[in-house]
Amino acid sequence: MKNLKYFFSFYKPHLKLFIFDLVCALIVAICNLFYPYITKNIINVYVPNKELNLMIIWCVILLAIYLIKMVLNFCIQYWGHMVGVYIQADMRKAMFNKLQKLPYKYYDNNKSGTIMSRIINDLMDISELAHHGPEDLFLSLITFVGAFIMLTTINIYLALIVVIIVPIIVIFAIKRKKKQKEAYRQMRVKTGEINAQVESSISGIRVSKAYNASNHEKNKFDNSSVSFQKARIGAYYQMGIFNSGMNFFSDLLYLIAIVAGGLFFYYGLIDAGSFAAYILYITTLITPIRTFVNIFEQIQSGMTGFERFVEVMNEKEEDDNGTITLKEFNNSIVYDNVTFDYGNQNVINNFSLEIDKGKKVALVGPSGGGKTTICHLLMRFYDVEKGTISIDGINIKDYTLSSLRDKIGIVSQDVFLFAGSIKENVAYGNFSSSDEEIIKACKLANIDDFISSLEHGYDTYVGERGVKLSGGQKQRISIARAFLKNPEILILDEATSALDNVTEMQIQSSLDNLCKGRTTIVVAHRLSTVKNADEIVVITPNGVIEHGSHQQLINLNGMYSKLYQYQLKD
């Protein structure tokens, strides 16, 4: 009931259009009741009394009614679908806005293909339900009630005999609903899984080709496809039982009507015109039942999609309860006994570190020590389990998320470029920047000469995930993006580890320029890139084991010294 109330809340902005649609449906339903009534009068009155003029007049009236129905049916089809389109757009916007507010953990636990399925496939079915569901149910109800009332005017006993079968139909529909609902839910889940499989395979097509793994990907797809196929077959099996049962009861209702009406006519309880009208009203009465049968799949599919929509909307958002705006970074960043885990794995335990403004601190050590996680915690991609992280003596949870992240820039190993132009990707650093500011940022990142040499310059399309650019070019655009943002705190997370030595040396000068005058946290495996750091912190899965300047750690002759000597040999 709560979901139903939430569903109808999306009609509120389009209530006038929705009411107009229902009024059109109401008039159509009333129009459908005229034909049996006019037929009855023609048979009983106009033909026996040879009143040709009245018969022609009523036939013209009936033609006018059909013309009105034609216009109204256009309104129902066009404007009614517009209601569905508007509601779908509102839901899609609401879901996308919600996705922007969900924490990293949600994306860690949900495949992107599954999310895409929810925002596209599910909402498409909801759109159809939003239009056809209330309208068809309303039209069916009015038609059914109207036909029943008209039946009572012919013969109350005949009407009651026919309606006896209706409770049996309702009980059957309710019992089958639960099984159909679960079957359609499973089909939705499997739809999301196969979408995720396809998305993963297409995104990794270069890897699968490089490792000659096409057959492996085909097998994975076949497994997902078979599961999806079984889910759909199960859903259609339940739908088959429901439809065949409902159609049988409709036919049974028609049979009972013919037998009962025929007997009443045989014994003279009703006349020929009433019998003809009775049969036509029975046909009218059966029509909403058949309509309900036809739209039941749509109702189930739409409501299942809406439940999956509600699941996303009920997800817990990022904690953004901070009220303080971080206007300027003045003193220091302090990690105080910070502990964090990803649910089943403890990554950071009682980690403490103080980073003064303007200092460059490097986090080094073997993989798995939590170096990247330490950076993510500062940007509040995740929140600490225990301990605190503070900036200028204030817990970062007390700052608004937007002001906190405005002060921090990041250049990571895995550069993500959006499908668009070079200019659009650089502008992510500051959407209000001018073309001149974008060009200046690219010059500082030593990428302007390359961009200017391209046929379309800054308007060059980079392809999905920047596939048309080299690793070094993508990294420079990422650096330009950081220059444009001009953050007070900078995070360099393995910014050059994926590049060759020559490209790394070229980009390192750009990174050095970027670091000037900023507080910088560097995560690196190549220790030669952090020799000039003010402090180097050596982190292992067991925590911090060494910290100091490059020379101090070399003199200590501990892990850092051994790692450095080992890399020099390479």
Coordinates of C-alpha atoms in Angstrom, one line a residue:
M1 CA 0.0 0.0 0.0
K2 CA 2.9 2.3 0.8
N3 CA 4.5 1.6 -2.6
L4 CA 1.1 2.3 -4.3
K5 CA 0.8 5.6 -2.6
Y6 CA 4.3 6.5 -3.6
F7 CA 3.5 5.4 -7.2
F8 CA 0.5 7.7 -7.5
S9 CA 2.5 10.6 -6.0
F10 CA 4.2 10.9 -9.4
Y11 CA 0.8 11.7 -11.0
K12 CA 0.5 14.9 -8.9
P13 CA 2.5 17.3 -11.3
H14 CA 0.4 16.0 -14.2
L15 CA -2.9 15.7 -12.5
K16 CA -4.9 17.8 -14.9
L17 CA -3.7 15.8 -17.9
F18 CA -4.4 12.5 -16.0
I19 CA -7.9 13.6 -15.1
F20 CA -8.5 14.7 -18.7
D21 CA -7.4 11.2 -19.8
L22 CA -9.8 9.5 -17.2
V23 CA -12.7 11.8 -18.3
C24 CA -12.2 10.7 -21.9
A25 CA -12.1 7.1 -20.8
L26 CA -15.3 7.6 -18.8
I27 CA -17.1 9.1 -21.8
V28 CA -15.9 6.3 -24.0
A29 CA -17.2 3.7 -21.4
I30 CA -20.6 5.4 -21.4
C31 CA -20.7 5.6 -25.2
N32 CA -20.2 1.8 -25.3
L33 CA -23.5 1.3 -23.4
F34 CA -25.6 3.0 -26.0
Y35 CA -25.4 0.4 -28.8
P36 CA -27.2 -2.5 -27.0
Y37 CA -29.9 0.0 -25.8
I38 CA -30.5 1.3 -29.3
T39 CA -30.5 -2.2 -30.7
K40 CA -33.1 -3.2 -28.2
N41 CA -35.4 -0.3 -29.3
I42 CA -34.9 -1.0 -33.0
I43 CA -36.0 -4.6 -32.6
N44 CA -38.8 -4.1 -30.1
V45 CA -40.2 -0.7 -31.3
Y46 CA -39.0 0.9 -34.5
V47 CA -39.1 -2.2 -36.8
P48 CA -42.5 -3.6 -35.5
N49 CA -44.1 -0.2 -35.7
K50 CA -42.4 0.6 -39.0
E51 CA -41.0 3.9 -37.5
L52 CA -38.2 4.3 -40.2
N53 CA -37.6 8.0 -39.3
L54 CA -36.8 7.2 -35.7
M55 CA -34.6 4.3 -36.6
I56 CA -32.6 6.5 -39.0
I57 CA -32.4 9.3 -36.4
W58 CA -31.0 6.9 -33.8
C59 CA -28.6 5.4 -36.3
V60 CA -27.3 8.9 -37.0
I61 CA -27.0 9.5 -33.2
L62 CA -25.0 6.3 -33.0
L63 CA -22.7 7.4 -35.8
A64 CA -22.2 10.7 -33.9
I65 CA -21.3 8.7 -30.8
Y66 CA -18.8 6.7 -32.8
L67 CA -17.2 9.9 -34.1
I68 CA -17.0 11.3 -30.6
K69 CA -15.4 8.0 -29.5
M70 CA -12.8 8.3 -32.3
V71 CA -11.8 11.7 -31.1
L72 CA -11.8 10.6 -27.4
N73 CA -9.7 7.4 -28.3
F74 CA -7.2 9.7 -29.9
C75 CA -7.0 11.8 -26.8
I76 CA -6.6 8.6 -24.7
Q77 CA -3.9 7.2 -26.9
Y78 CA -1.9 10.4 -27.3
W79 CA -2.4 12.4 -24.1
G80 CA -2.7 9.3 -22.0
H81 CA 0.7 8.1 -23.3
M82 CA 2.0 11.6 -22.6
V83 CA 1.2 11.1 -18.9
G84 CA 3.3 7.9 -19.0
V85 CA 6.1 9.7 -20.7
Y86 CA 6.1 12.6 -18.2
I87 CA 6.0 10.2 -15.2
Q88 CA 8.8 8.1 -16.7
A89 CA 10.9 11.2 -17.2
D90 CA 10.2 12.3 -13.6
M91 CA 11.2 8.9 -12.2
R92 CA 14.3 8.7 -14.4
K93 CA 15.4 12.1 -13.1
A94 CA 14.6 11.1 -9.5
M95 CA 16.6 7.9 -9.9
F96 CA 19.6 9.5 -11.6
N97 CA 19.7 12.2 -8.9
K98 CA 19.5 9.5 -6.3
L99 CA 22.4 7.6 -7.9
Q100 CA 24.5 10.7 -7.7
K101 CA 24.0 10.8 -4.0
L102 CA 24.7 7.1 -3.2
P103 CA 28.0 6.2 -1.6
Y104 CA 30.8 4.3 -3.2
K105 CA 29.8 1.1 -1.4
Y106 CA 26.6 0.9 -3.5
Y107 CA 28.6 0.9 -6.7
D108 CA 31.1 -1.6 -5.2
N109 CA 28.2 -4.0 -4.6
N110 CA 26.1 -3.5 -7.8
K111 CA 27.0 -4.0 -11.4
S112 CA 26.7 -1.1 -13.7
G113 CA 24.7 -3.2 -16.2
T114 CA 22.2 -4.0 -13.5
I115 CA 21.8 -0.3 -12.6
M116 CA 21.4 0.5 -16.3
S117 CA 18.6 -2.1 -16.5
R118 CA 16.8 -0.4 -13.6
I119 CA 17.0 3.1 -15.1
I120 CA 16.0 2.1 -18.6
N121 CA 14.1 -1.3 -18.9
D122 CA 12.3 -1.0 -15.6
L123 CA 11.2 2.6 -16.1
M124 CA 10.0 1.8 -19.6
D125 CA 7.6 -0.8 -18.2
I126 CA 6.6 1.7 -15.4
S127 CA 5.8 4.2 -18.1
E128 CA 3.4 1.8 -19.8
L129 CA 1.8 1.0 -16.5
A130 CA 1.4 4.7 -15.6
H131 CA -0.6 5.2 -18.7
H132 CA -2.5 2.0 -19.3
G133 CA -2.9 0.8 -15.7
P134 CA -5.2 3.3 -14.1
E135 CA -6.9 4.2 -17.4
D136 CA -7.7 0.6 -18.4
L137 CA -8.8 -0.4 -14.9
F138 CA -11.0 2.7 -14.6
L139 CA -12.5 2.1 -18.1
S140 CA -13.0 -1.6 -17.3
L141 CA -14.7 -0.8 -13.9
I142 CA -17.0 1.8 -15.4
T143 CA -17.9 -0.4 -18.3
F144 CA -18.5 -3.4 -16.0
V145 CA -20.7 -1.5 -13.6
G146 CA -22.6 0.3 -16.4
A147 CA -23.2 -3.0 -18.2
F148 CA -24.4 -4.6 -15.0
I149 CA -26.8 -1.8 -14.2
M150 CA -28.2 -2.0 -17.8
L151 CA -28.6 -5.7 -17.4
T152 CA -30.7 -5.1 -14.2
T153 CA -33.1 -3.0 -16.3
I154 CA -33.7 -5.9 -18.6
N155 CA -34.1 -8.6 -15.9
I156 CA -32.7 -8.5 -12.4
Y157 CA -32.5 -12.3 -12.1
L158 CA -30.6 -12.7 -15.3
A159 CA -28.1 -10.0 -14.1
L160 CA -27.6 -11.9 -10.8
I161 CA -27.1 -15.2 -12.5
V162 CA -24.3 -13.8 -14.6
V163 CA -22.6 -12.0 -11.7
I164 CA -22.4 -15.2 -9.6
I165 CA -19.4 -16.2 -11.7
V166 CA -17.5 -12.9 -11.0
P167 CA -16.3 -13.8 -7.4
I168 CA -14.8 -17.0 -8.7
I169 CA -12.9 -15.0 -11.3
V170 CA -11.6 -12.6 -8.6
I171 CA -10.5 -15.4 -6.3
F172 CA -8.6 -17.1 -9.1
A173 CA -6.9 -13.8 -10.1
I174 CA -5.8 -13.1 -6.5
K175 CA -4.4 -16.6 -6.0
R176 CA -2.4 -16.5 -9.3
K177 CA -1.1 -12.9 -8.6
K178 CA 1.5 -13.9 -6.0
K179 CA 3.1 -16.5 -8.2
Q180 CA 3.2 -14.3 -11.2
K181 CA 4.7 -11.4 -9.2
E182 CA 7.6 -13.6 -8.0
A183 CA 8.1 -14.9 -11.5
Y184 CA 8.3 -11.4 -13.0
R185 CA 10.6 -10.3 -10.3
Q186 CA 13.0 -13.1 -11.1
M187 CA 12.8 -12.1 -14.8
R188 CA 13.8 -8.6 -13.9
V189 CA 16.7 -9.8 -11.8
K190 CA 18.0 -11.9 -14.7
T191 CA 17.5 -9.1 -17.1
G192 CA 19.8 -7.0 -15.0
E193 CA 22.3 -9.8 -14.8
I194 CA 22.5 -10.4 -18.6
N195 CA 22.8 -6.6 -19.1
A196 CA 25.7 -6.5 -16.7
Q197 CA 27.3 -9.4 -18.5
V198 CA 27.0 -7.8 -21.9
E199 CA 28.3 -4.4 -20.5
S200 CA 31.3 -6.2 -18.9
S201 CA 32.1 -8.1 -22.0
I202 CA 31.9 -5.1 -24.3
S203 CA 33.9 -2.9 -21.9
G204 CA 36.6 -5.6 -21.7
I205 CA 36.6 -6.6 -25.4
R206 CA 40.2 -5.6 -25.9
V207 CA 41.3 -7.8 -23.0
S208 CA 39.3 -10.8 -24.1
K209 CA 40.7 -10.5 -27.6
A210 CA 44.3 -10.0 -26.3
Y211 CA 44.0 -13.2 -24.3
N212 CA 42.1 -15.0 -26.9
A213 CA 39.2 -15.5 -24.4
S214 CA 36.3 -15.1 -26.7
N215 CA 35.1 -18.6 -26.0
H216 CA 35.3 -17.9 -22.3
E217 CA 33.2 -14.8 -22.7
K218 CA 30.7 -16.7 -24.9
N219 CA 30.3 -19.3 -22.2
K220 CA 29.7 -16.7 -19.5
F221 CA 27.2 -15.0 -21.8
D222 CA 25.5 -18.4 -22.6
N223 CA 25.1 -19.1 -18.8
S224 CA 23.5 -15.7 -18.2
S225 CA 21.4 -16.1 -21.3
V226 CA 20.1 -19.5 -20.2
S227 CA 19.3 -18.2 -16.7
F228 CA 17.4 -15.3 -18.3
Q229 CA 15.7 -17.6 -20.7
K230 CA 14.5 -19.9 -17.8
A231 CA 13.3 -16.9 -15.9
R232 CA 11.2 -15.6 -18.9
I233 CA 9.9 -19.1 -19.5
G234 CA 8.8 -19.3 -15.9
A235 CA 7.1 -15.9 -16.1
Y236 CA 5.3 -16.9 -19.3
Y237 CA 4.3 -20.2 -17.8
Q238 CA 2.6 -18.4 -14.9
M239 CA 1.1 -15.9 -17.4
G240 CA -0.2 -18.8 -19.5
I241 CA -2.0 -20.3 -16.5
F242 CA -3.5 -17.0 -15.6
N243 CA -4.6 -16.0 -19.1
S244 CA -6.0 -19.4 -20.0
G245 CA -7.9 -19.6 -16.7
M246 CA -9.3 -16.1 -17.1
N247 CA -10.3 -16.7 -20.7
F248 CA -12.1 -19.9 -19.7
F249 CA -14.1 -18.1 -17.0
S250 CA -15.0 -15.4 -19.6
D251 CA -16.2 -18.0 -22.0
L252 CA -18.1 -19.8 -19.2
L253 CA -19.7 -16.5 -18.3
Y254 CA -20.8 -16.1 -21.9
L255 CA -22.1 -19.6 -22.0
I256 CA -24.1 -19.1 -18.8
A257 CA -25.5 -15.9 -20.3
I258 CA -26.6 -17.6 -23.5
V259 CA -28.2 -20.5 -21.6
A260 CA -30.0 -18.3 -19.0
G261 CA -31.0 -15.7 -21.5
G262 CA -32.2 -18.4 -24.0
L263 CA -34.4 -20.1 -21.4
F264 CA -35.9 -16.7 -20.2
F265 CA -36.7 -15.9 -23.9
Y266 CA -38.1 -19.4 -24.5
Y267 CA -40.4 -19.2 -21.6
G268 CA -41.5 -15.7 -22.5
L269 CA -40.0 -13.9 -19.5
I270 CA -38.1 -11.5 -21.9
D271 CA -38.9 -10.4 -25.4
A272 CA -36.6 -10.6 -28.5
G273 CA -35.2 -7.1 -28.2
S274 CA -34.4 -7.6 -24.5
F275 CA -32.7 -10.9 -25.4
A276 CA -30.6 -9.3 -28.1
A277 CA -29.7 -6.4 -25.7
Y278 CA -28.9 -8.9 -23.0
I279 CA -26.4 -10.7 -25.2
L280 CA -24.8 -7.4 -26.3
Y281 CA -24.5 -6.2 -22.7
I282 CA -23.0 -9.6 -21.7
T283 CA -20.4 -9.0 -24.5
T284 CA -19.8 -5.5 -23.0
L285 CA -19.5 -7.0 -19.6
I286 CA -17.0 -9.6 -20.7
T287 CA -14.9 -6.9 -22.5
P288 CA -13.4 -5.4 -19.3
I289 CA -12.6 -8.9 -18.0
R290 CA -10.7 -9.6 -21.2
T291 CA -9.0 -6.2 -20.9
F292 CA -7.9 -7.0 -17.4
V293 CA -6.5 -10.3 -18.7
N294 CA -4.6 -8.5 -21.4
I295 CA -3.1 -5.8 -19.2
F296 CA -2.4 -8.0 -16.2
E297 CA 1.1 -8.9 -17.6
Q298 CA 1.7 -5.2 -18.0
I299 CA 0.6 -4.5 -14.5
Q300 CA 2.8 -7.2 -13.0
S301 CA 5.8 -6.1 -15.1
G302 CA 5.3 -2.4 -14.3
M303 CA 4.8 -3.0 -10.6
T304 CA 7.8 -5.3 -10.4
G305 CA 9.8 -2.6 -12.1
F306 CA 8.4 0.0 -9.7
E307 CA 9.4 -2.1 -6.7
R308 CA 13.0 -2.3 -8.1
F309 CA 12.8 1.5 -8.6
V310 CA 11.7 1.9 -4.9
E311 CA 14.6 -0.3 -3.8
V312 CA 17.1 2.2 -5.3
M313 CA 15.2 5.2 -3.9
N314 CA 15.3 3.7 -0.4
E315 CA 19.1 3.2 -0.5
K316 CA 20.9 5.1 2.1
E317 CA 22.6 8.2 0.7
E318 CA 26.0 9.6 1.5
D319 CA 26.1 11.2 4.9
D320 CA 26.0 14.9 4.1
N321 CA 24.9 16.3 7.4
G322 CA 27.8 18.7 7.8
T323 CA 26.8 22.3 8.2
I324 CA 30.3 24.0 8.0
T325 CA 31.6 25.3 4.7
L326 CA 35.3 24.7 4.1
K327 CA 36.2 28.1 2.7
E328 CA 39.9 27.9 3.0
F329 CA 42.5 25.3 4.2
N330 CA 44.8 27.0 6.7
N331 CA 46.7 24.6 9.0
S332 CA 46.8 20.8 8.7
I333 CA 45.1 17.5 7.9
V334 CA 45.1 15.0 10.8
Y335 CA 44.3 11.3 10.7
D336 CA 43.7 10.3 14.3
N337 CA 43.6 6.5 15.1
V338 CA 41.6 5.8 11.9
T339 CA 40.2 2.3 11.4
F340 CA 38.4 1.2 8.3
D341 CA 37.3 -2.1 6.6
Y342 CA 35.4 -3.1 3.5
G343 CA 33.0 -5.3 5.4
N344 CA 35.0 -8.6 5.5
Q345 CA 38.5 -7.2 5.3
N346 CA 40.3 -4.9 7.8
V347 CA 42.3 -2.4 5.6
I348 CA 43.4 0.3 8.0
N349 CA 43.8 -0.1 11.7
N350 CA 44.6 2.8 14.1
F351 CA 46.3 4.9 11.4
S352 CA 47.6 8.3 12.5
L353 CA 49.2 11.0 10.4
E354 CA 49.5 14.8 10.4
I355 CA 50.0 16.7 7.2
D356 CA 50.8 20.4 7.5
K357 CA 49.7 22.9 4.9
G358 CA 52.0 23.2 1.9
K359 CA 53.8 19.9 2.6
K360 CA 54.2 17.0 0.3
V361 CA 53.6 13.6 1.9
A362 CA 54.2 10.3 0.1
L363 CA 52.5 7.0 1.0
V364 CA 54.6 4.0 -0.1
G365 CA 54.8 0.3 0.6
P366 CA 53.5 -3.0 -0.7
S367 CA 50.0 -3.4 -2.2
G368 CA 47.2 -4.0 0.2
G369 CA 48.3 -1.6 2.9
G370 CA 45.4 0.8 2.3
K371 CA 47.3 3.8 0.8
T372 CA 44.5 4.5 -1.8
T373 CA 41.9 4.0 0.8
I374 CA 43.5 6.6 3.1
C375 CA 43.1 9.1 0.2
H376 CA 39.5 8.0 -0.4
L377 CA 38.7 8.5 3.2
L378 CA 39.8 12.1 3.0
M379 CA 37.4 12.8 0.2
R380 CA 34.7 10.9 2.1
F381 CA 34.2 8.4 -0.6
Y382 CA 33.9 6.1 2.4
D383 CA 33.5 7.1 6.1
V384 CA 35.9 5.9 8.8
E385 CA 34.7 3.1 11.2
K386 CA 36.7 4.5 14.1
G387 CA 38.8 7.5 14.8
T388 CA 38.6 10.9 13.0
I389 CA 40.0 12.8 10.1
S390 CA 40.1 16.5 10.6
I391 CA 41.0 19.6 8.6
D392 CA 42.0 22.6 10.5
G393 CA 40.9 20.9 13.7
I394 CA 37.3 20.2 12.5
N395 CA 36.1 16.7 11.7
I396 CA 35.6 16.4 8.0
K397 CA 32.1 15.0 8.6
D398 CA 31.2 18.4 9.9
Y399 CA 32.0 20.0 6.6
T400 CA 29.5 19.9 3.7
L401 CA 30.5 17.4 1.2
S402 CA 30.5 19.8 -1.7
S403 CA 32.8 22.3 0.1
L404 CA 35.2 19.5 1.2
R405 CA 35.5 18.0 -2.3
D406 CA 35.9 21.5 -3.8
K407 CA 39.1 21.9 -1.9
I408 CA 40.6 18.5 -3.1
G409 CA 41.8 17.5 -6.5
I410 CA 42.8 14.0 -7.6
V411 CA 44.9 12.6 -10.4
S412 CA 44.8 8.8 -10.3
Q413 CA 46.3 5.9 -12.1
D414 CA 43.0 4.9 -13.7
V415 CA 42.1 8.0 -15.7
F416 CA 38.4 8.2 -16.6
L417 CA 37.5 10.3 -19.5
F418 CA 33.8 10.8 -20.4
A419 CA 32.6 10.2 -24.0
G420 CA 32.8 13.8 -25.3
S421 CA 35.3 16.3 -26.4
I422 CA 38.7 17.1 -24.9
K423 CA 37.4 20.5 -23.8
E424 CA 34.4 18.9 -22.1
N425 CA 36.6 16.5 -20.2
V426 CA 39.1 19.2 -19.0
A427 CA 36.1 21.5 -18.0
Y428 CA 35.2 18.9 -15.4
G429 CA 37.7 20.7 -13.2
N430 CA 35.6 23.8 -13.3
F431 CA 32.4 24.0 -15.4
S432 CA 32.3 27.8 -15.2
S433 CA 35.7 28.2 -16.8
S434 CA 36.3 30.0 -20.0
D435 CA 38.0 28.6 -23.1
E436 CA 41.0 30.7 -22.3
E437 CA 41.3 29.1 -18.8
I438 CA 40.9 25.6 -20.3
I439 CA 43.7 26.3 -22.8
K440 CA 45.9 27.7 -20.0
A441 CA 45.4 24.6 -17.9
C442 CA 46.3 22.4 -20.8
K443 CA 49.5 24.4 -21.4
L444 CA 50.5 23.9 -17.8
A445 CA 49.9 20.2 -18.3
N446 CA 52.0 20.2 -21.4
I447 CA 49.2 18.9 -23.6
D448 CA 48.2 22.0 -25.5
D449 CA 50.6 21.4 -28.4
F450 CA 49.2 18.0 -29.0
I451 CA 45.6 19.2 -28.9
S452 CA 46.3 22.1 -31.2
S453 CA 47.8 19.6 -33.8
L454 CA 44.5 17.7 -34.0
E455 CA 42.1 18.4 -36.8
H456 CA 39.3 19.5 -34.5
G457 CA 41.5 20.8 -31.7
Y458 CA 39.8 21.0 -28.3
D459 CA 36.5 19.8 -29.9
T460 CA 38.1 16.4 -30.7
Y461 CA 36.0 13.4 -29.6
V462 CA 38.0 11.2 -27.2
G463 CA 35.8 8.1 -27.5
E464 CA 34.3 6.1 -24.7
R465 CA 36.6 6.2 -21.7
G466 CA 39.1 8.1 -23.9
V467 CA 39.8 5.1 -26.1
K468 CA 41.1 7.3 -28.9
L469 CA 43.9 8.7 -26.8
S470 CA 47.1 7.1 -25.4
G471 CA 47.7 6.6 -21.7
G472 CA 50.0 9.5 -21.5
Q473 CA 47.6 11.8 -23.3
K474 CA 44.7 10.8 -21.0
Q475 CA 46.9 11.4 -18.0
R476 CA 47.8 14.9 -19.2
I477 CA 44.2 15.7 -19.7
S478 CA 43.5 14.5 -16.1
I479 CA 46.3 16.8 -14.9
A480 CA 44.9 19.7 -16.9
R481 CA 41.6 19.0 -15.2
A482 CA 43.3 19.3 -11.8
F483 CA 45.0 22.5 -12.9
L484 CA 41.7 24.0 -13.9
K485 CA 40.1 23.0 -10.5
N486 CA 43.0 24.7 -8.7
P487 CA 42.5 22.7 -5.4
E488 CA 44.3 23.6 -2.2
I489 CA 44.8 19.9 -1.5
L490 CA 46.1 17.5 -4.2
I491 CA 46.0 13.7 -4.3
L492 CA 48.3 11.9 -6.8
D493 CA 47.3 8.3 -6.6
E494 CA 49.8 6.2 -8.7
A495 CA 49.5 9.0 -11.2
T496 CA 52.3 7.7 -13.4
S497 CA 52.6 4.0 -12.5
A498 CA 50.8 2.8 -15.7
L499 CA 53.2 4.8 -18.0
D500 CA 56.5 4.0 -19.5
N501 CA 59.7 5.6 -18.1
V502 CA 60.0 8.2 -20.9
T503 CA 56.3 9.3 -20.7
E504 CA 56.6 9.3 -16.9
M505 CA 59.5 11.7 -17.0
Q506 CA 57.7 14.0 -19.3
I507 CA 54.6 14.0 -17.2
Q508 CA 56.5 14.3 -13.9
S509 CA 57.4 17.9 -14.7
S510 CA 53.7 18.7 -15.2
L511 CA 52.9 17.0 -11.9
D512 CA 55.7 19.0 -10.2
N513 CA 54.2 22.2 -11.5
L514 CA 50.8 21.1 -10.3
C515 CA 52.1 20.4 -6.8
K516 CA 53.7 23.8 -6.3
G517 CA 52.0 25.8 -3.5
R518 CA 49.6 22.9 -2.7
T519 CA 49.3 20.4 0.1
T520 CA 50.0 17.1 -1.7
I521 CA 49.4 13.4 -0.8
V522 CA 51.3 11.1 -3.2
V523 CA 50.6 7.4 -3.4
A524 CA 53.5 5.7 -5.3
H525 CA 55.3 2.4 -5.9
R526 CA 58.1 4.0 -7.9
L527 CA 60.1 5.5 -5.1
S528 CA 62.2 7.7 -7.4
T529 CA 59.1 9.9 -7.9
V530 CA 58.8 10.7 -4.2
K531 CA 62.4 11.4 -3.2
N532 CA 61.6 15.1 -2.8
A533 CA 58.6 14.6 -0.6
D534 CA 58.8 16.4 2.8
E535 CA 57.7 13.2 4.5
I536 CA 57.5 9.6 3.3
V537 CA 55.2 7.2 5.2
V538 CA 55.8 3.4 4.7
I539 CA 52.6 1.5 5.1
T540 CA 52.1 -2.3 5.1
P541 CA 49.0 -4.3 5.9
N542 CA 50.2 -4.2 9.5
G543 CA 50.2 -0.4 9.5
V544 CA 52.8 2.4 9.5
I545 CA 56.3 0.9 10.0
E546 CA 58.5 3.8 9.0
H547 CA 58.2 7.5 8.3
G548 CA 60.6 10.4 7.6
S549 CA 62.4 12.1 4.7
H550 CA 64.0 10.1 1.9
Q551 CA 67.5 10.4 3.4
Q552 CA 66.3 9.6 6.9
L553 CA 64.7 6.4 5.7
I554 CA 67.7 5.4 3.6
N555 CA 69.9 5.9 6.7
L556 CA 67.4 3.8 8.7
N557 CA 68.2 0.9 6.4
G558 CA 64.7 -0.5 6.8
M559 CA 62.0 -1.5 4.4
Y560 CA 62.0 1.7 2.4
S561 CA 65.8 1.5 2.0
K562 CA 65.6 -2.1 0.7
L563 CA 62.7 -1.2 -1.7
Y564 CA 64.6 1.8 -3.0
Q565 CA 67.9 -0.2 -3.5
Y566 CA 65.9 -3.0 -5.2
Q567 CA 64.3 -0.5 -7.7
L568 CA 67.7 1.1 -8.4
K569 CA 68.9 -2.3 -9.5
D570 CA 66.0 -2.6 -11.9

